[in-house]
Tab-separated table of C-alpha atoms in Angstrom:
chain	number	residue	atom	x	y	z
A	103	MET	CA	16.399	-13.293	20.039
A	104	VAL	CA	17.487	-12.641	16.438
A	105	ILE	CA	20.445	-10.307	15.975
A	106	SER	CA	20.224	-8.420	12.689
A	107	MET	CA	22.888	-9.371	10.147
A	108	ALA	CA	21.680	-6.850	7.550
A	109	ARG	CA	22.213	-3.132	7.181
A	110	VAL	CA	18.539	-2.801	6.257
A	111	LYS	CA	16.422	-3.050	9.413
A	112	ILE	CA	12.926	-2.924	7.922
A	113	VAL	CA	11.235	-3.470	4.558
A	114	PHE	CA	7.919	-1.783	3.804
A	115	THR	CA	6.103	-3.438	0.922
A	116	ASP	CA	2.926	-2.612	-0.919
A	117	LEU	CA	0.512	-5.526	-1.396
A	118	ASP	CA	-1.543	-5.495	-4.612
A	119	GLY	CA	0.752	-5.613	-7.631
A	120	THR	CA	3.847	-5.937	-5.453
A	121	LEU	CA	3.452	-9.114	-3.390
A	122	THR	CA	1.157	-10.636	-6.005
A	123	GLU	CA	2.085	-12.685	-9.076
A	124	SER	CA	1.302	-9.712	-11.325
A	125	ARG	CA	-0.626	-6.445	-11.384
A	126	ARG	CA	-3.634	-8.289	-12.816
A	127	THR	CA	-4.256	-10.756	-9.999
A	128	TYR	CA	-4.779	-11.003	-6.253
A	129	ARG	CA	-2.775	-14.241	-6.042
A	130	ILE	CA	0.179	-13.849	-3.680
A	131	TYR	CA	3.507	-14.838	-5.220
A	132	LEU	CA	4.747	-17.538	-2.865
A	133	GLY	CA	8.365	-16.918	-3.802
A	134	ALA	CA	8.017	-13.415	-2.390
A	135	VAL	CA	6.655	-14.796	0.888
A	136	GLU	CA	9.637	-17.129	1.232
A	137	ALA	CA	12.025	-14.270	0.434
A	138	LEU	CA	10.484	-12.067	3.126
A	139	ARG	CA	10.703	-14.873	5.652
A	140	ARG	CA	14.407	-15.248	4.868
A	141	LEU	CA	14.874	-11.557	5.573
A	142	GLN	CA	13.103	-11.923	8.901
A	143	SER	CA	15.432	-14.800	9.778
A	144	ILE	CA	18.389	-12.386	9.584
A	145	GLY	CA	16.660	-9.771	11.721
A	146	VAL	CA	14.869	-7.594	9.156
A	147	ARG	CA	11.330	-6.512	10.006
A	148	VAL	CA	8.691	-6.680	7.264
A	149	SER	CA	5.581	-4.487	7.068
A	150	ILE	CA	2.790	-4.497	4.510
A	151	VAL	CA	1.666	-0.969	3.574
A	152	SER	CA	-1.631	-1.215	1.741
A	153	SER	CA	-4.787	0.605	0.727
A	154	ASN	CA	-6.751	-2.478	1.761
A	155	ALA	CA	-8.942	-2.522	4.873
A	156	LEU	CA	-7.194	-3.145	8.175
A	157	PRO	CA	-8.654	-6.650	8.775
A	158	VAL	CA	-7.218	-7.778	5.415
A	159	VAL	CA	-3.741	-6.462	6.183
A	160	ILE	CA	-3.675	-7.761	9.754
A	161	GLY	CA	-4.878	-11.147	8.519
A	162	LEU	CA	-2.063	-11.340	6.001
A	163	HIS	CA	0.498	-10.322	8.602
A	164	ARG	CA	-0.735	-13.012	10.955
A	165	TYR	CA	-0.971	-15.877	8.486
A	166	LEU	CA	2.177	-14.988	6.547
A	167	ASP	CA	3.927	-14.518	9.919
A	168	LEU	CA	5.253	-11.021	9.184
A	169	ASN	CA	6.782	-9.181	12.121
A	170	GLY	CA	6.422	-5.447	11.388
A	171	PRO	CA	3.441	-3.175	12.025
A	172	ALA	CA	0.571	-3.427	9.525
A	173	ILE	CA	-0.374	-0.246	7.673
A	174	ALA	CA	-3.802	-0.054	6.019
A	175	GLU	CA	-6.257	2.336	4.354
A	176	THR	CA	-3.472	4.170	2.468
A	177	GLY	CA	-1.774	5.082	5.734
A	178	ALA	CA	-4.818	6.029	7.787
A	179	LEU	CA	-4.458	3.056	10.163
A	180	VAL	CA	-1.490	1.318	11.796
A	181	TYR	CA	-1.607	-1.851	13.866
A	182	SER	CA	0.809	-3.910	15.930
A	183	GLU	CA	0.373	-5.893	19.118
A	184	ASP	CA	2.411	-3.274	20.988
A	185	LEU	CA	0.656	-0.226	19.542
A	186	GLY	CA	-2.845	-1.580	19.097
A	187	ILE	CA	-4.886	0.198	16.414
A	188	VAL	CA	-3.620	3.731	15.757
A	189	GLU	CA	-5.852	6.093	13.754
A	190	LEU	CA	-3.722	8.709	11.995
A	191	SER	CA	-6.459	10.639	10.183
A	192	SER	CA	-8.751	13.258	11.695
A	193	ARG	CA	-11.436	13.085	9.007
A	194	SER	CA	-13.178	10.364	6.986
A	195	ALA	CA	-13.813	10.252	3.231
A	196	ARG	CA	-17.091	8.379	3.792
A	197	GLU	CA	-19.335	11.234	2.614
A	198	ALA	CA	-17.347	11.736	-0.596
A	199	TYR	CA	-17.355	7.978	-1.258
A	200	SER	CA	-21.150	7.729	-0.891
A	201	ASP	CA	-21.619	10.694	-3.211
A	202	ALA	CA	-19.251	9.311	-5.878
A	203	LEU	CA	-20.793	5.848	-5.692
A	204	SER	CA	-24.213	7.334	-6.404
A	205	LYS	CA	-22.993	9.783	-9.055
A	206	PHE	CA	-21.023	7.216	-11.072
A	207	ARG	CA	-23.064	4.063	-10.479
A	208	GLY	CA	-22.642	1.850	-13.527
A	209	LEU	CA	-19.068	3.002	-13.981
A	210	VAL	CA	-17.969	2.119	-10.441
A	211	ALA	CA	-19.240	-0.365	-7.889
A	212	ASP	CA	-18.991	-0.672	-4.139
A	213	SER	CA	-16.146	-2.640	-2.587
A	214	TRP	CA	-17.066	-5.322	-0.038
A	215	GLN	CA	-14.291	-3.906	2.136
A	216	ASN	CA	-15.982	-0.529	2.644
A	217	ARG	CA	-18.128	-1.784	5.519
A	218	PHE	CA	-14.869	-2.414	7.408
A	219	ARG	CA	-13.252	0.933	6.555
A	220	LEU	CA	-13.047	4.074	8.677
A	221	TYR	CA	-11.220	6.680	6.591
A	222	ASP	CA	-10.114	5.540	3.120
A	223	PHE	CA	-12.852	4.156	0.840
A	224	ALA	CA	-12.538	2.131	-2.363
A	225	LEU	CA	-14.553	2.065	-5.563
A	226	ARG	CA	-14.227	-0.849	-7.973
A	227	VAL	CA	-14.115	0.073	-11.671
A	228	VAL	CA	-16.787	-1.956	-13.473
A	229	ASP	CA	-14.884	-2.100	-16.778
A	230	ARG	CA	-11.173	-2.015	-15.976
A	231	SER	CA	-10.319	-1.389	-19.628
A	232	ASN	CA	-11.744	2.118	-19.065
A	233	GLY	CA	-10.150	2.486	-15.646
A	234	ASP	CA	-8.042	5.561	-16.366
A	235	GLN	CA	-10.969	7.493	-17.853
A	236	VAL	CA	-13.306	6.574	-14.998
A	237	TYR	CA	-10.613	7.512	-12.468
A	238	LYS	CA	-10.292	10.980	-14.013
A	239	LEU	CA	-14.059	11.506	-13.876
A	240	VAL	CA	-14.213	10.499	-10.214
A	241	LYS	CA	-11.101	12.495	-9.307
A	242	ASP	CA	-12.327	15.718	-10.923
A	243	TYR	CA	-15.766	15.383	-9.332
A	244	VAL	CA	-14.669	14.444	-5.814
A	245	GLU	CA	-11.677	16.765	-5.471
A	246	GLY	CA	-13.771	19.636	-6.817
A	247	ARG	CA	-16.329	19.166	-4.038
A	248	TYR	CA	-14.440	17.741	-1.072
A	249	ASP	CA	-11.216	19.625	-0.450
A	250	TRP	CA	-10.166	17.249	2.350
A	251	VAL	CA	-10.208	14.201	0.041
A	252	ARG	CA	-7.530	12.991	-2.385
A	253	VAL	CA	-8.410	10.500	-5.148
A	254	GLY	CA	-5.923	7.875	-6.358
A	255	TYR	CA	-6.031	4.837	-8.633
A	256	SER	CA	-4.004	1.705	-7.897
A	257	LYS	CA	-5.254	-0.172	-11.021
A	258	TYR	CA	-7.097	-2.412	-8.551
A	259	ALA	CA	-9.447	0.254	-7.181
A	260	ILE	CA	-10.087	3.989	-7.034
A	261	HIS	CA	-9.329	5.226	-3.518
A	262	LEU	CA	-10.786	8.241	-1.754
A	263	THR	CA	-8.351	9.163	1.006
A	264	PRO	CA	-8.278	12.006	3.557
A	265	ARG	CA	-5.533	14.474	2.638
A	266	ASP	CA	-4.038	14.430	6.135
A	267	VAL	CA	-2.693	10.883	5.648
A	268	ASP	CA	-0.689	8.900	3.117
A	269	LYS	CA	1.518	5.818	3.127
A	270	GLY	CA	4.665	7.888	3.666
A	271	ARG	CA	3.383	9.595	6.812
A	272	ALA	CA	2.394	6.220	8.241
A	273	VAL	CA	5.860	4.838	7.520
A	274	LYS	CA	7.461	7.811	9.278
A	275	PHE	CA	5.188	7.177	12.279
A	276	VAL	CA	6.265	3.518	12.392
A	277	LEU	CA	9.960	4.359	12.055
A	278	ASP	CA	9.686	6.820	14.931
A	279	LYS	CA	7.922	4.264	17.145
A	280	LEU	CA	10.550	1.609	16.361
A	281	GLY	CA	13.467	4.004	16.843
A	282	LEU	CA	14.677	3.495	13.277
A	283	ASP	CA	16.090	5.971	10.788
A	284	PRO	CA	14.842	6.261	7.175
A	285	SER	CA	18.368	5.228	6.121
A	286	GLU	CA	17.707	1.809	7.686
A	287	ALA	CA	14.505	1.261	5.727
A	288	VAL	CA	13.574	0.113	2.224
A	289	ALA	CA	10.144	0.572	0.630
A	290	VAL	CA	8.862	-1.099	-2.527
A	291	GLY	CA	5.747	-0.543	-4.626
A	292	ASP	CA	4.215	-0.652	-8.097
A	293	SER	CA	1.628	2.136	-8.322
A	294	PHE	CA	2.024	5.895	-8.339
A	295	MET	CA	-0.095	5.748	-5.176
A	296	ASP	CA	3.115	4.393	-3.581
A	297	ALA	CA	5.140	7.534	-4.321
A	298	ASP	CA	4.840	8.900	-0.770
A	299	LEU	CA	5.799	5.457	0.549
A	300	LEU	CA	9.030	5.449	-1.468
A	301	ARG	CA	9.858	9.060	-0.545
A	302	ALA	CA	9.585	8.299	3.185
A	303	VAL	CA	12.726	6.141	3.225
A	304	GLU	CA	16.256	6.490	1.914
A	305	LEU	CA	15.862	3.684	-0.607
A	306	GLY	CA	12.573	3.632	-2.500
A	307	VAL	CA	12.234	0.709	-4.908
A	308	ALA	CA	9.880	0.242	-7.859
A	309	THR	CA	9.007	-3.082	-9.448
A	310	GLY	CA	9.918	-3.588	-13.095
A	311	ASP	CA	6.291	-3.267	-14.213
A	312	ALA	CA	5.493	-0.270	-12.009
A	313	ASP	CA	3.845	2.923	-13.235
A	314	GLU	CA	6.376	5.084	-15.056
A	315	GLU	CA	5.569	7.945	-12.663
A	316	LEU	CA	6.640	5.769	-9.737
A	317	LYS	CA	9.839	4.683	-11.462
A	318	ALA	CA	10.721	8.366	-11.767
A	319	VAL	CA	10.442	8.700	-7.969
A	320	ALA	CA	12.296	5.469	-7.108
A	321	LYS	CA	15.990	5.348	-6.246
A	322	LEU	CA	16.108	1.760	-7.564
A	323	VAL	CA	14.036	-0.014	-10.220
A	324	ILE	CA	14.281	-3.799	-10.142
A	325	ASN	CA	13.842	-5.311	-13.585
A	326	GLU	CA	11.424	-7.989	-12.407
A	327	PRO	CA	7.618	-7.802	-12.219
A	328	ALA	CA	5.517	-7.700	-9.051
A	329	GLY	CA	6.441	-10.414	-6.513
A	330	ARG	CA	9.552	-11.460	-8.415
A	331	ALA	CA	10.973	-8.011	-7.692
A	332	ILE	CA	10.563	-8.770	-3.979
A	333	VAL	CA	12.646	-11.919	-4.405
A	334	ARG	CA	15.432	-9.968	-6.116
A	335	LEU	CA	15.255	-7.209	-3.488
A	336	ALA	CA	15.664	-9.810	-0.728
A	337	GLU	CA	18.688	-11.268	-2.514
A	338	LEU	CA	20.321	-7.834	-2.657
A	339	ILE	CA	19.725	-7.265	1.053
A	340	GLU	CA	20.950	-10.752	1.987
A	341	GLY	CA	24.054	-10.234	-0.116
A	342	GLY	CA	24.895	-6.969	1.646
A	343	GLN	CA	24.463	-4.975	-1.549
A	344	LEU	CA	21.860	-2.710	0.066
């Protein structure tokens, strides 16, 4: 049994653009993995909170040996061995996703993950240099027709998410199940889609290359990009500075 030596009891981290080498790649920054394992060795739980499909997030938890619950589909699904799969949404965005995929074909493409999704669906931008413009087109169209769907853009994909869930609500669910207070938790992200994640805990952290809108929400901005910010965050926790 590991007795926690840190004031922080759990770290919630986004995946794409946060655990990766940069916001332009899917390659995991191995230094961040080692830093998170060091935190676990002093009793801190680690949870990935992602918009990816649940099998992706569970797979990463298993093979990176992370010990906190996995949160997927922008907060719609939570998994741990104790809890099993918990579905937090009451309605799926599948209809809106199918409509948008047909309406904007050529500008967006299907994600291979969608066949494994239940609630949150992803559209890949064909030309990422036009990502912001395509996102606005999809957002205006979908939110004007499906009032139960929220559209967000992580710079990796456009996500259509039921409005009754977000990353922050999933984090609050996990904290309640673990008997932890938001003051004992840290959350870190890079995209404005992580704003609810950061607001759900006492200390919300943005990476140095995060969206400016997210930096405005964060209590702490670490002046390092993507996965290197995770390394610095771990050092602050290990040093008792957080």
